[in-house]
Amino acid sequence: MKDEIKNELVNAIDFPKEVLLNLPKITLIGKTHVTIENHKGIIEYIPERIRINTTIGVVRILGKNMIVNSIMTEIITISGEIMNIEMMV
Amino acid sequence: MVAIKLWNFLKGYVIIKIEGLSIEKFLNLIMVNDVYIWDIERRNYTTIVAKVSIKGFKETVFLAKKTNCRVSVISKRGLPFVISRLKRRKALVLGAAISLILIYAFSTFIWEINIETVNNVNEKVVLEKLSYLGLKPGVSKFAIDVNKIETEFLLQNNDISWIGINIKGTNAFVKVVGKTKPQEVLSKDEPCNIIAKKDGIIYKMTVLEGEAVKKVGDTVKAGDIIVTGIIEKPGLGTRFVHADGQIIGRTWYEVYADAELKKEVFERTNNKITVTKIIFGNNTITISPKKVDFKNFEKEEKEIISKNFPVRIIKEVYYETKPKTIVLSKEEAKNIAFEKALKELEKVLGSQSKIVNKKESYVIIQDKILRANITAEVLEEIGMKEKISYIGGEH
């Protein structure tokens, strides 16, 4: 009920959803760069697989030779050959 | 991306290796503690290599201990480390600073003066006069006033109509234009004769003043009087006038030019060797990629550093050449020789001359050379004014 009201409100005022609802924002540039904003930490990191915790569940990225370019409290940047992005709720 | 890399370089960073079982935990801790860490690369299951700022390094070590990881430094990068390394090598820094200062200092001098002249002005004389005025190799750029030198130069030399001095880098480009002297003209009231400049037959005469001695069709030799300025009429006495008129004469010219029937020329192949020579006083250092072992070659020399500098660098390029015999057919050789002869003829003739008739003949000399002879019949001005200098001599 509370979430529904919140959702309606967000739709009404047309504000970035990820900010108001504290959702992760995943941006994929081509197949070489991924940035994940609003994350909650790294669960696993090996060159073929990266799992990142977010508010809505775990994001799993599969690929080859992946490198974590930077990690900060708000944003993680990953580069490499990305093949698969999965949400595991 | 480049900006970030540059910023990281300026701030300095450390490449570290972290070994441990709980790498992810360590990364999360780092993230929470706002340590700037980037380019994290997983080497194997227990190791990662990452870059971390100098400021964050201490914290990294502390957090690694907390998560039972080991940290080792692979390398230190960036400006702060470069500076600290240079602090230990003061002589190197000093040398670099001195060389920079020297480069700047030497670039404030003029090392070379290039002179370009128009209208038969002697470059050496110009150089001498300029050095007398203060513009010479080795003088400081600040010590000379270009405008002043230009005006001084013009004031001192009456045969110069314009001078431009342009200083570019360490070179001074000087352009000098000489005055063209107008032809000396006898004043209208000076008595004179018209004499023949060269041998020929008079083709046309227009006498404005004076009395014609020769008539159309007469053969004249150089120096003969054609129109006289001394007019004698019985009963009137002798008058001296300024003879004036146009004498067009028919003259002949003979020119020849040769063309080789069989010619040996050297053609460049694609092979070349560049040799750099550094000359310091009497010592020469030659830098060559390999020995110049061409049978025939052409050499091109280029000086990179000017003559007035203590160190000279000369670049020599050797081009391999191959002899090649070119055989020309008679027709081709004739054409070439004829063209050459025509050019020769144009050189000899004045601008106002008109070729009326020309005959060409060809001779082959010793089976090797074809000679083209051109005999040209030309109409041109053959009159020349000459002052009468024996006034009162005869009478």
GROMACS .gro file of C-alpha atoms in nm:
model
  484
    1MET     CA    1   0.000   0.000   0.000
    2LYS     CA    2   0.275   0.241   0.104
    3ASP     CA    3   0.486   0.150  -0.199
    4GLU     CA    4   0.192   0.202  -0.431
    5ILE     CA    5   0.133   0.552  -0.303
    6LYS     CA    6   0.503   0.625  -0.339
    7ASN     CA    7   0.500   0.496  -0.694
    8GLU     CA    8   0.203   0.710  -0.788
    9LEU     CA    9   0.366   1.014  -0.635
   10VAL     CA   10   0.687   0.955  -0.827
   11ASN     CA   11   0.497   0.917  -1.151
   12ALA     CA   12   0.310   1.237  -1.078
   13ILE     CA   13   0.608   1.462  -1.008
   14ASP     CA   14   0.827   1.312  -1.280
   15PHE     CA   15   1.145   1.294  -1.078
   16PRO     CA   16   1.433   1.046  -1.137
   17LYS     CA   17   1.301   0.722  -0.998
   18GLU     CA   18   1.635   0.582  -0.891
   19VAL     CA   19   1.687   0.875  -0.659
   20LEU     CA   20   1.347   0.874  -0.494
   21LEU     CA   21   1.295   0.501  -0.474
   22ASN     CA   22   1.660   0.418  -0.402
   23LEU     CA   23   1.680   0.184  -0.700
   24PRO     CA   24   1.997   0.077  -0.877
   25LYS     CA   25   2.065   0.239  -1.213
   26ILE     CA   26   2.254   0.016  -1.454
   27THR     CA   27   2.402   0.174  -1.761
   28LEU     CA   28   2.550  -0.037  -2.036
   29ILE     CA   29   2.771   0.127  -2.296
   30GLY     CA   30   2.811  -0.099  -2.596
   31LYS     CA   31   2.931  -0.428  -2.465
   32THR     CA   32   3.243  -0.303  -2.297
   33HIS     CA   33   3.136  -0.078  -2.010
   34VAL     CA   34   2.882  -0.114  -1.731
   35THR     CA   35   2.818   0.135  -1.455
   36ILE     CA   36   2.599   0.055  -1.160
   37GLU     CA   37   2.478   0.340  -0.943
   38ASN     CA   38   2.314   0.301  -0.604
   39HIS     CA   39   2.474  -0.035  -0.528
   40LYS     CA   40   2.528  -0.197  -0.195
   41GLY     CA   41   2.865  -0.360  -0.238
   42ILE     CA   42   3.046  -0.633  -0.423
   43ILE     CA   43   2.963  -0.995  -0.343
   44GLU     CA   44   3.194  -1.170  -0.583
   45TYR     CA   45   3.460  -1.054  -0.826
   46ILE     CA   46   3.647  -1.278  -1.065
   47PRO     CA   47   3.736  -1.184  -1.427
   48GLU     CA   48   3.448  -1.396  -1.564
   49ARG     CA   49   3.180  -1.307  -1.313
   50ILE     CA   50   3.090  -1.010  -1.096
   51ARG     CA   51   2.802  -1.011  -0.852
   52ILE     CA   52   2.687  -0.686  -0.701
   53ASN     CA   53   2.435  -0.638  -0.425
   54THR     CA   54   2.160  -0.381  -0.476
   55THR     CA   55   1.836  -0.283  -0.303
   56ILE     CA   56   1.628  -0.503  -0.532
   57GLY     CA   57   1.852  -0.807  -0.530
   58VAL     CA   58   2.181  -0.928  -0.675
   59VAL     CA   59   2.299  -0.819  -1.021
   60ARG     CA   60   2.513  -1.079  -1.188
   61ILE     CA   61   2.737  -0.977  -1.476
   62LEU     CA   62   2.902  -1.246  -1.687
   63GLY     CA   63   3.179  -1.172  -1.929
   64LYS     CA   64   3.545  -1.208  -2.011
   65ASN     CA   65   3.848  -1.027  -1.873
   66MET     CA   66   3.640  -0.790  -1.669
   67ILE     CA   67   3.813  -0.520  -1.466
   68VAL     CA   68   3.661  -0.305  -1.196
   69ASN     CA   69   3.761   0.041  -1.310
   70SER     CA   70   3.654   0.216  -0.997
   71ILE     CA   71   3.448   0.154  -0.691
   72MET     CA   72   3.299   0.431  -0.488
   73THR     CA   73   3.012   0.437  -0.242
   74GLU     CA   74   2.767   0.541  -0.513
   75ILE     CA   75   2.899   0.397  -0.834
   76ILE     CA   76   3.089   0.099  -0.971
   77THR     CA   77   3.240   0.103  -1.317
   78ILE     CA   78   3.326  -0.222  -1.490
   79SER     CA   79   3.496  -0.269  -1.824
   80GLY     CA   80   3.568  -0.579  -2.025
   81GLU     CA   81   3.379  -0.803  -2.262
   82ILE     CA   82   3.029  -0.815  -2.117
   83MET     CA   83   2.806  -1.099  -2.225
   84ASN     CA   84   2.525  -1.124  -1.976
   85ILE     CA   85   2.354  -0.911  -1.711
   86GLU     CA   86   2.110  -1.086  -1.485
   87MET     CA   87   1.889  -0.980  -1.196
   88MET     CA   88   1.867  -1.241  -0.927
   89VAL     CA   89   1.591  -1.148  -0.687
   90MET     CA   90   3.971   0.974  -1.957
   91VAL     CA   91   4.296   1.152  -2.042
   92ALA     CA   92   4.213   1.425  -1.795
   93ILE     CA   93   4.156   1.173  -1.520
   94LYS     CA   94   4.481   0.994  -1.601
   95LEU     CA   95   4.668   1.324  -1.596
   96TRP     CA   96   4.512   1.414  -1.263
   97ASN     CA   97   4.609   1.077  -1.119
   98PHE     CA   98   4.962   1.123  -1.246
   99LEU     CA   99   4.988   1.466  -1.089
  100LYS     CA  100   4.854   1.347  -0.756
  101GLY     CA  101   5.061   1.030  -0.759
  102TYR     CA  102   4.946   0.676  -0.701
  103VAL     CA  103   5.069   0.335  -0.594
  104ILE     CA  104   5.012   0.007  -0.772
  105ILE     CA  105   4.951  -0.252  -0.505
  106LYS     CA  106   4.897  -0.623  -0.489
  107ILE     CA  107   4.648  -0.751  -0.235
  108GLU     CA  108   4.652  -1.115  -0.138
  109GLY     CA  109   4.389  -1.280   0.077
  110LEU     CA  110   4.081  -1.493   0.087
  111SER     CA  111   3.822  -1.228   0.154
  112ILE     CA  112   3.897  -0.989  -0.131
  113GLU     CA  113   3.536  -0.884  -0.184
  114LYS     CA  114   3.499  -0.795   0.182
  115PHE     CA  115   3.811  -0.586   0.158
  116LEU     CA  116   3.680  -0.405  -0.151
  117ASN     CA  117   3.352  -0.326   0.018
  118LEU     CA  118   3.533  -0.191   0.321
  119ILE     CA  119   3.747   0.029   0.102
  120MET     CA  120   3.437   0.156  -0.072
  121VAL     CA  121   3.261   0.239   0.251
  122ASN     CA  122   3.565   0.423   0.382
  123ASP     CA  123   3.581   0.640   0.068
  124VAL     CA  124   3.928   0.536  -0.037
  125TYR     CA  125   3.998   0.621  -0.398
  126ILE     CA  126   4.091   0.292  -0.567
  127TRP     CA  127   4.070   0.211  -0.936
  128ASP     CA  128   4.167  -0.031  -1.213
  129ILE     CA  129   4.113  -0.333  -0.997
  130GLU     CA  130   4.229  -0.641  -1.180
  131ARG     CA  131   4.187  -0.992  -1.053
  132ARG     CA  132   4.500  -1.197  -1.111
  133ASN     CA  133   4.380  -1.519  -0.956
  134TYR     CA  134   4.149  -1.638  -0.686
  135THR     CA  135   4.345  -1.485  -0.401
  136THR     CA  136   4.513  -1.183  -0.558
  137ILE     CA  137   4.409  -0.853  -0.704
  138VAL     CA  138   4.619  -0.571  -0.843
  139ALA     CA  139   4.484  -0.221  -0.805
  140LYS     CA  140   4.585   0.141  -0.813
  141VAL     CA  141   4.535   0.353  -0.508
  142SER     CA  142   4.605   0.718  -0.431
  143ILE     CA  143   4.887   0.808  -0.196
  144LYS     CA  144   4.640   0.944   0.053
  145GLY     CA  145   4.439   0.624   0.054
  146PHE     CA  146   4.736   0.391   0.077
  147LYS     CA  147   4.772   0.401   0.455
  148GLU     CA  148   4.406   0.330   0.503
  149THR     CA  149   4.431   0.047   0.253
  150VAL     CA  150   4.703  -0.120   0.456
  151PHE     CA  151   4.497  -0.078   0.773
  152LEU     CA  152   4.183  -0.221   0.613
  153ALA     CA  153   4.376  -0.510   0.460
  154LYS     CA  154   4.503  -0.609   0.801
  155LYS     CA  155   4.148  -0.599   0.927
  156THR     CA  156   4.036  -0.845   0.659
  157ASN     CA  157   4.344  -1.063   0.688
  158CYS     CA  158   4.485  -0.958   0.349
  159ARG     CA  159   4.844  -0.882   0.268
  160VAL     CA  160   4.938  -0.568   0.075
  161SER     CA  161   5.258  -0.527  -0.120
  162VAL     CA  162   5.362  -0.234  -0.335
  163ILE     CA  163   5.442  -0.315  -0.696
  164SER     CA  164   5.538   0.030  -0.811
  165LYS     CA  165   5.500   0.396  -0.733
  166ARG     CA  166   5.383   0.625  -1.006
  167GLY     CA  167   5.322   0.992  -1.052
  168LEU     CA  168   5.472   1.331  -1.007
  169PRO     CA  169   5.533   1.324  -0.629
  170PHE     CA  170   5.754   1.017  -0.669
  171VAL     CA  171   5.933   1.164  -0.968
  172ILE     CA  172   6.007   1.474  -0.763
  173SER     CA  173   6.136   1.277  -0.466
  174ARG     CA  174   6.354   1.071  -0.700
  175LEU     CA  175   6.489   1.388  -0.859
  176LYS     CA  176   6.563   1.533  -0.518
  177ARG     CA  177   6.823   1.260  -0.482
  178ARG     CA  178   6.973   1.345  -0.820
  179LYS     CA  179   7.033   1.716  -0.791
  180ALA     CA  180   7.300   1.728  -1.060
  181LEU     CA  181   7.058   1.594  -1.320
  182VAL     CA  182   6.800   1.858  -1.234
  183LEU     CA  183   7.065   2.125  -1.240
  184GLY     CA  184   7.185   2.007  -1.581
  185ALA     CA  185   6.835   2.010  -1.722
  186ALA     CA  186   6.772   2.357  -1.584
  187ILE     CA  187   7.101   2.486  -1.725
  188SER     CA  188   7.032   2.337  -2.065
  189LEU     CA  189   6.688   2.497  -2.071
  190ILE     CA  190   6.834   2.831  -1.976
  191LEU     CA  191   7.105   2.793  -2.239
  192ILE     CA  192   6.851   2.706  -2.508
  193TYR     CA  193   6.654   3.014  -2.417
  194ALA     CA  194   6.965   3.229  -2.397
  195PHE     CA  195   7.099   3.117  -2.733
  196SER     CA  196   6.763   3.161  -2.898
  197THR     CA  197   6.778   3.530  -2.819
  198PHE     CA  198   7.076   3.574  -3.049
  199ILE     CA  199   7.089   3.600  -3.421
  200TRP     CA  200   7.300   3.323  -3.564
  201GLU     CA  201   7.242   3.346  -3.931
  202ILE     CA  202   7.177   3.620  -4.177
  203ASN     CA  203   7.018   3.526  -4.506
  204ILE     CA  204   7.049   3.790  -4.769
  205GLU     CA  205   6.842   3.799  -5.081
  206THR     CA  206   6.922   4.067  -5.331
  207VAL     CA  207   6.755   4.203  -5.637
  208ASN     CA  208   6.917   4.407  -5.914
  209ASN     CA  209   7.284   4.320  -5.890
  210VAL     CA  210   7.350   4.406  -5.529
  211ASN     CA  211   7.653   4.230  -5.390
  212GLU     CA  212   7.552   4.016  -5.095
  213LYS     CA  213   7.893   4.030  -4.933
  214VAL     CA  214   7.895   4.407  -4.940
  215VAL     CA  215   7.549   4.416  -4.786
  216LEU     CA  216   7.662   4.175  -4.515
  217GLU     CA  217   7.962   4.390  -4.437
  218LYS     CA  218   7.759   4.706  -4.418
  219LEU     CA  219   7.497   4.542  -4.202
  220SER     CA  220   7.758   4.416  -3.959
  221TYR     CA  221   7.895   4.767  -3.943
  222LEU     CA  222   7.546   4.887  -3.847
  223GLY     CA  223   7.522   4.618  -3.581
  224LEU     CA  224   7.341   4.330  -3.749
  225LYS     CA  225   7.582   4.038  -3.757
  226PRO     CA  226   7.580   3.674  -3.647
  227GLY     CA  227   7.607   3.645  -3.272
  228VAL     CA  228   7.440   3.972  -3.184
  229SER     CA  229   7.156   3.974  -2.933
  230LYS     CA  230   6.807   4.025  -3.069
  231PHE     CA  231   6.735   4.286  -2.804
  232ALA     CA  232   7.040   4.491  -2.895
  233ILE     CA  233   6.930   4.573  -3.247
  234ASP     CA  234   6.664   4.808  -3.369
  235VAL     CA  235   6.547   4.682  -3.705
  236ASN     CA  236   6.378   5.003  -3.811
  237LYS     CA  237   6.680   5.209  -3.726
  238ILE     CA  238   6.915   4.978  -3.913
  239GLU     CA  239   6.690   4.989  -4.217
  240THR     CA  240   6.677   5.367  -4.230
  241GLU     CA  241   7.049   5.400  -4.159
  242PHE     CA  242   7.127   5.151  -4.431
  243LEU     CA  243   6.915   5.339  -4.681
  244LEU     CA  244   7.073   5.671  -4.584
  245GLN     CA  245   7.424   5.535  -4.622
  246ASN     CA  246   7.370   5.356  -4.952
  247ASN     CA  247   7.237   5.557  -5.238
  248ASP     CA  248   7.225   5.262  -5.474
  249ILE     CA  249   6.969   5.077  -5.260
  250SER     CA  250   6.604   5.157  -5.303
  251TRP     CA  251   6.457   4.929  -5.037
  252ILE     CA  252   6.571   4.702  -4.756
  253GLY     CA  253   6.360   4.474  -4.543
  254ILE     CA  254   6.490   4.296  -4.234
  255ASN     CA  255   6.281   4.017  -4.092
  256ILE     CA  256   6.385   3.834  -3.780
  257LYS     CA  257   6.247   3.485  -3.743
  258GLY     CA  258   6.377   3.280  -3.457
  259THR     CA  259   6.755   3.296  -3.471
  260ASN     CA  260   6.764   3.389  -3.838
  261ALA     CA  261   6.755   3.730  -3.993
  262PHE     CA  262   6.614   3.744  -4.341
  263VAL     CA  263   6.731   4.048  -4.529
  264LYS     CA  264   6.595   4.150  -4.860
  265VAL     CA  265   6.771   4.423  -5.054
  266VAL     CA  266   6.651   4.585  -5.371
  267GLY     CA  267   6.901   4.788  -5.565
  268LYS     CA  268   6.820   5.090  -5.773
  269THR     CA  269   6.813   5.043  -6.146
  270LYS     CA  270   7.000   5.328  -6.302
  271PRO     CA  271   6.816   5.496  -6.584
  272GLN     CA  272   6.999   5.494  -6.914
  273GLU     CA  273   7.212   5.796  -6.962
  274VAL     CA  274   7.033   6.023  -7.196
  275LEU     CA  275   7.201   6.303  -7.374
  276SER     CA  276   7.018   6.626  -7.315
  277LYS     CA  277   6.824   6.758  -7.612
  278ASP     CA  278   7.043   7.055  -7.681
  279GLU     CA  279   7.371   6.863  -7.678
  280PRO     CA  280   7.497   6.813  -8.031
  281CYS     CA  281   7.537   6.450  -8.125
  282ASN     CA  282   7.562   6.199  -8.409
  283ILE     CA  283   7.383   5.875  -8.453
  284ILE     CA  284   7.627   5.595  -8.512
  285ALA     CA  285   7.579   5.224  -8.577
  286LYS     CA  286   7.584   4.996  -8.277
  287LYS     CA  287   7.664   4.694  -8.486
  288ASP     CA  288   7.715   4.575  -8.838
  289GLY     CA  289   7.413   4.549  -9.061
  290ILE     CA  290   7.215   4.683  -9.350
  291ILE     CA  291   6.991   4.982  -9.295
  292TYR     CA  292   6.633   4.872  -9.342
  293LYS     CA  293   6.439   5.175  -9.235
  294MET     CA  294   6.536   5.524  -9.128
  295THR     CA  295   6.329   5.792  -8.962
  296VAL     CA  296   6.538   6.102  -8.919
  297LEU     CA  297   6.390   6.367  -8.695
  298GLU     CA  298   6.687   6.596  -8.670
  299GLY     CA  299   7.024   6.608  -8.837
  300GLU     CA  300   7.140   6.502  -9.175
  301ALA     CA  301   7.145   6.145  -9.295
  302VAL     CA  302   7.481   6.035  -9.427
  303LYS     CA  303   7.374   5.682  -9.519
  304LYS     CA  304   7.060   5.580  -9.690
  305VAL     CA  305   6.832   5.281  -9.676
  306GLY     CA  306   7.008   4.973  -9.812
  307ASP     CA  307   7.356   5.085  -9.717
  308THR     CA  308   7.580   4.850  -9.532
  309VAL     CA  309   7.716   4.993  -9.209
  310LYS     CA  310   7.986   4.875  -8.975
  311ALA     CA  311   7.979   4.929  -8.602
  312GLY     CA  312   8.086   5.286  -8.532
  313ASP     CA  313   7.989   5.431  -8.869
  314ILE     CA  314   7.805   5.760  -8.857
  315ILE     CA  315   7.453   5.724  -8.992
  316VAL     CA  316   7.304   6.060  -8.908
  317THR     CA  317   7.535   6.349  -8.845
  318GLY     CA  318   7.471   6.643  -8.618
  319ILE     CA  319   7.706   6.872  -8.807
  320ILE     CA  320   7.516   7.051  -9.074
  321GLU     CA  321   7.711   7.249  -9.322
  322LYS     CA  322   7.534   7.452  -9.579
  323PRO     CA  323   7.710   7.688  -9.809
  324GLY     CA  324   7.659   8.044  -9.697
  325LEU     CA  325   7.507   7.960  -9.363
  326GLY     CA  326   7.809   7.829  -9.177
  327THR     CA  327   7.821   7.520  -8.968
  328ARG     CA  328   7.545   7.426  -8.729
  329PHE     CA  329   7.561   7.167  -8.460
  330VAL     CA  330   7.237   6.989  -8.385
  331HIS     CA  331   7.117   6.706  -8.168
  332ALA     CA  332   7.066   6.432  -8.423
  333ASP     CA  333   6.761   6.224  -8.350
  334GLY     CA  334   6.588   5.940  -8.522
  335GLN     CA  335   6.522   5.575  -8.542
  336ILE     CA  336   6.744   5.349  -8.747
  337ILE     CA  337   6.620   4.998  -8.800
  338GLY     CA  338   6.884   4.769  -8.937
  339ARG     CA  339   6.892   4.421  -9.075
  340THR     CA  340   7.147   4.218  -8.884
  341TRP     CA  341   7.250   3.857  -8.875
  342TYR     CA  342   7.312   3.630  -8.589
  343GLU     CA  343   7.460   3.287  -8.585
  344VAL     CA  344   7.410   3.057  -8.293
  345TYR     CA  345   7.460   2.688  -8.244
  346ALA     CA  346   7.375   2.425  -7.987
  347ASP     CA  347   7.472   2.062  -7.943
  348ALA     CA  348   7.276   1.753  -7.858
  349GLU     CA  349   7.439   1.425  -7.770
  350LEU     CA  350   7.324   1.130  -7.970
  351LYS     CA  351   7.446   0.879  -7.717
  352LYS     CA  352   7.429   0.986  -7.358
  353GLU     CA  353   7.519   0.817  -7.036
  354VAL     CA  354   7.306   0.927  -6.746
  355PHE     CA  355   7.292   0.814  -6.387
  356GLU     CA  356   6.953   0.720  -6.256
  357ARG     CA  357   6.869   0.696  -5.891
  358THR     CA  358   6.760   0.360  -5.761
  359ASN     CA  359   6.548   0.326  -5.453
  360ASN     CA  360   6.845   0.261  -5.227
  361LYS     CA  361   6.968   0.536  -5.008
  362ILE     CA  362   7.168   0.572  -4.691
  363THR     CA  363   7.139   0.862  -4.453
  364VAL     CA  364   7.454   0.952  -4.265
  365THR     CA  365   7.458   1.201  -3.982
  366LYS     CA  366   7.782   1.378  -3.901
  367ILE     CA  367   7.838   1.571  -3.585
  368ILE     CA  368   8.134   1.804  -3.610
  369PHE     CA  369   8.273   1.953  -3.295
  370GLY     CA  370   8.580   2.159  -3.366
  371ASN     CA  371   8.815   1.917  -3.539
  372ASN     CA  372   8.637   1.606  -3.421
  373THR     CA  373   8.382   1.437  -3.636
  374ILE     CA  374   8.141   1.175  -3.518
  375THR     CA  375   7.975   0.983  -3.799
  376ILE     CA  376   7.652   0.803  -3.735
  377SER     CA  377   7.569   0.568  -4.018
  378PRO     CA  378   7.326   0.276  -4.028
  379LYS     CA  379   7.556   0.084  -4.262
  380LYS     CA  380   7.855   0.129  -4.482
  381VAL     CA  381   7.802   0.321  -4.801
  382ASP     CA  382   7.897   0.053  -5.052
  383PHE     CA  383   7.731   0.186  -5.365
  384LYS     CA  384   7.933   0.176  -5.683
  385ASN     CA  385   7.792   0.502  -5.808
  386PHE     CA  386   7.611   0.745  -5.591
  387GLU     CA  387   7.489   1.098  -5.560
  388LYS     CA  388   7.535   1.286  -5.240
  389GLU     CA  389   7.305   1.542  -5.088
  390GLU     CA  390   7.426   1.744  -4.796
  391LYS     CA  391   7.213   1.935  -4.555
  392GLU     CA  392   7.332   2.135  -4.261
  393ILE     CA  393   7.097   2.115  -3.969
  394ILE     CA  394   7.273   2.353  -3.736
  395SER     CA  395   7.416   2.678  -3.865
  396LYS     CA  396   7.781   2.744  -3.931
  397ASN     CA  397   7.816   2.991  -3.649
  398PHE     CA  398   7.728   2.739  -3.386
  399PRO     CA  399   8.016   2.556  -3.218
  400VAL     CA  400   7.859   2.217  -3.294
  401ARG     CA  401   7.766   2.139  -3.649
  402ILE     CA  402   7.538   1.860  -3.754
  403ILE     CA  403   7.544   1.759  -4.117
  404LYS     CA  404   7.304   1.515  -4.272
  405GLU     CA  405   7.429   1.340  -4.581
  406VAL     CA  406   7.203   1.132  -4.796
  407TYR     CA  407   7.367   0.893  -5.039
  408TYR     CA  408   7.152   0.783  -5.328
  409GLU     CA  409   7.260   0.482  -5.524
  410THR     CA  410   7.272   0.548  -5.896
  411LYS     CA  411   7.289   0.324  -6.196
  412PRO     CA  412   7.442   0.421  -6.529
  413LYS     CA  413   7.202   0.412  -6.819
  414THR     CA  414   7.276   0.483  -7.181
  415ILE     CA  415   7.022   0.682  -7.369
  416VAL     CA  416   7.036   0.668  -7.746
  417LEU     CA  417   6.854   0.942  -7.928
  418SER     CA  418   6.731   0.911  -8.282
  419LYS     CA  419   6.849   1.174  -8.525
  420GLU     CA  420   6.511   1.343  -8.534
  421GLU     CA  421   6.492   1.369  -8.156
  422ALA     CA  422   6.844   1.501  -8.133
  423LYS     CA  423   6.766   1.755  -8.403
  424ASN     CA  424   6.466   1.879  -8.212
  425ILE     CA  425   6.657   1.909  -7.889
  426ALA     CA  426   6.948   2.089  -8.049
  427PHE     CA  427   6.714   2.321  -8.235
  428GLU     CA  428   6.525   2.412  -7.919
  429LYS     CA  429   6.851   2.477  -7.739
  430ALA     CA  430   6.978   2.694  -8.021
  431LEU     CA  431   6.656   2.894  -8.023
  432LYS     CA  432   6.694   2.962  -7.654
  433GLU     CA  433   7.050   3.068  -7.714
  434LEU     CA  434   6.931   3.305  -7.982
  435GLU     CA  435   6.672   3.460  -7.753
  436LYS     CA  436   6.942   3.526  -7.499
  437VAL     CA  437   7.152   3.713  -7.752
  438LEU     CA  438   6.873   3.920  -7.895
  439GLY     CA  439   6.734   4.231  -7.730
  440SER     CA  440   6.371   4.259  -7.637
  441GLN     CA  441   6.280   4.484  -7.928
  442SER     CA  442   6.438   4.273  -8.197
  443LYS     CA  443   6.226   4.091  -8.447
  444ILE     CA  444   6.333   3.774  -8.623
  445VAL     CA  445   6.248   3.801  -8.989
  446ASN     CA  446   6.403   3.492  -9.126
  447LYS     CA  447   6.594   3.197  -8.992
  448LYS     CA  448   6.777   2.908  -9.145
  449GLU     CA  449   6.892   2.602  -8.965
  450SER     CA  450   7.145   2.339  -9.061
  451TYR     CA  451   7.264   2.030  -8.880
  452VAL     CA  452   7.607   1.870  -8.859
  453ILE     CA  453   7.702   1.547  -8.692
  454ILE     CA  454   8.037   1.561  -8.522
  455GLN     CA  455   8.224   1.235  -8.463
  456ASP     CA  456   7.905   1.029  -8.462
  457LYS     CA  457   7.834   1.153  -8.112
  458ILE     CA  458   7.716   1.507  -8.122
  459LEU     CA  459   7.456   1.667  -8.340
  460ARG     CA  460   7.505   2.038  -8.382
  461ALA     CA  461   7.228   2.270  -8.490
  462ASN     CA  462   7.329   2.599  -8.645
  463ILE     CA  463   7.076   2.875  -8.674
  464THR     CA  464   7.136   3.179  -8.885
  465ALA     CA  465   6.876   3.439  -8.809
  466GLU     CA  466   6.800   3.758  -8.987
  467VAL     CA  467   6.685   4.017  -8.741
  468LEU     CA  468   6.539   4.363  -8.761
  469GLU     CA  469   6.649   4.581  -8.473
  470GLU     CA  470   6.743   4.928  -8.368
  471ILE     CA  471   7.105   4.982  -8.457
  472GLY     CA  472   7.136   5.353  -8.398
  473MET     CA  473   7.316   5.495  -8.097
  474LYS     CA  474   7.369   5.855  -8.002
  475GLU     CA  475   7.721   5.973  -7.963
  476LYS     CA  476   7.822   6.315  -7.842
  477ILE     CA  477   8.015   6.529  -8.082
  478SER     CA  478   8.337   6.598  -7.903
  479TYR     CA  479   8.534   6.783  -8.166
  480ILE     CA  480   8.332   7.098  -8.180
  481GLY     CA  481   8.531   7.368  -8.339
  482GLY     CA  482   8.807   7.132  -8.440
  483GLU     CA  483   8.770   7.160  -8.813
  484HIS     CA  484   8.645   7.512  -8.845
   0.00000   0.00000   0.00000
